[in-house]
XYZ file of C-alpha atoms in Angstrom:
107
model
C -108.636 -66.869 -256.295
C -109.417 -70.642 -255.320
C -111.846 -73.245 -257.674
C -112.158 -76.416 -257.361
C -113.381 -78.715 -260.319
C -113.134 -82.308 -261.609
C -111.365 -83.090 -258.617
C -108.529 -80.434 -258.871
C -107.740 -77.224 -256.924
C -106.850 -74.313 -259.197
C -105.410 -71.463 -257.201
C -105.208 -68.022 -259.454
C -103.796 -65.361 -259.512
C -104.232 -62.421 -261.867
C -101.250 -63.661 -263.663
C -100.768 -67.462 -263.051
C -102.187 -70.725 -262.085
C -101.361 -73.505 -259.780
C -103.218 -76.913 -260.231
C -103.244 -79.666 -257.582
C -105.508 -82.945 -258.536
C -106.785 -85.431 -255.845
C -105.573 -88.583 -257.500
C -107.987 -91.739 -256.924
C -106.045 -93.527 -254.738
C -106.141 -90.228 -252.423
C -102.634 -88.205 -253.116
C -102.000 -85.108 -254.400
C -100.814 -84.767 -257.532
C -99.350 -81.465 -259.188
C -100.710 -80.756 -262.499
C -99.493 -77.378 -263.593
C -98.137 -73.729 -262.866
C -97.634 -71.340 -265.642
C -99.851 -68.910 -267.280
C -103.491 -68.635 -265.790
C -105.844 -71.067 -267.148
C -109.576 -71.634 -266.904
C -110.726 -74.666 -264.715
C -110.427 -77.342 -267.142
C -109.768 -81.090 -267.441
C -106.041 -81.521 -267.352
C -105.676 -84.866 -268.618
C -103.170 -83.671 -270.869
C -100.840 -82.599 -268.229
C -100.319 -86.289 -267.625
C -97.026 -87.726 -267.997
C -97.482 -89.989 -271.248
C -93.764 -91.922 -270.924
C -94.330 -95.206 -269.279
C -91.504 -97.101 -267.849
C -90.913 -100.698 -267.052
C -91.176 -101.490 -263.737
C -91.438 -103.910 -260.952
C -94.400 -102.414 -259.377
C -96.999 -100.749 -261.834
C -100.121 -99.408 -260.255
C -103.023 -97.919 -262.127
C -103.875 -94.657 -261.046
C -106.658 -92.391 -262.841
C -106.887 -94.742 -265.378
C -103.434 -95.155 -266.344
C -100.549 -97.732 -265.748
C -97.719 -95.836 -264.008
C -95.429 -96.207 -261.089
C -95.135 -94.076 -257.771
C -91.705 -93.020 -258.675
C -93.292 -91.281 -261.967
C -96.414 -89.590 -260.155
C -95.854 -85.748 -260.001
C -96.526 -85.694 -255.874
C -97.243 -82.608 -254.684
C -95.795 -83.836 -250.889
C -93.581 -86.703 -251.692
C -93.440 -89.649 -248.684
C -90.599 -91.567 -247.740
C -90.484 -95.384 -248.593
C -93.687 -95.581 -251.362
C -91.661 -95.818 -254.312
C -91.475 -92.180 -254.875
C -87.534 -91.781 -254.961
C -87.490 -87.977 -254.718
C -85.948 -86.599 -251.391
C -89.250 -86.917 -249.255
C -91.082 -83.802 -247.784
C -91.096 -85.767 -244.225
C -89.789 -89.275 -242.484
C -92.276 -90.629 -239.511
C -90.815 -93.698 -237.692
C -93.047 -95.806 -235.901
C -92.712 -97.566 -232.929
C -90.960 -100.948 -234.905
C -88.891 -98.389 -236.753
C -91.026 -98.461 -239.914
C -90.532 -95.151 -242.069
C -93.489 -95.948 -244.838
C -95.667 -93.651 -245.178
C -98.429 -92.585 -247.694
C -100.686 -89.289 -247.066
C -103.900 -89.568 -248.217
C -106.883 -86.801 -249.265
C -109.598 -86.445 -246.739
C -111.661 -83.080 -247.159
C -111.711 -79.499 -247.829
C -113.633 -76.638 -247.797
C -113.447 -73.272 -249.611
C -114.487 -70.572 -247.708
């Protein structure tokens, strides 16, 4: 079953739950995978450790950095230092990408 509540997708099986949040900047963030839970606020799953950074951003009311966000699908060149899921190069050779959530329909 798939549910959507509090800007989060809850993908439930008989025993497990996988939660993906739509951040206020449009990024899809991994919030939870584990024992099945009901659709609820997942604020307590946010990383409470904030490291000094040259490029802090405020997302969902928390000051963080792009490298600390738990992206569901990482992109190249936005400060997320993990291995990117994809790399797109434009005509000028730039490779910075930022995926943004647009819409969904659960049927």
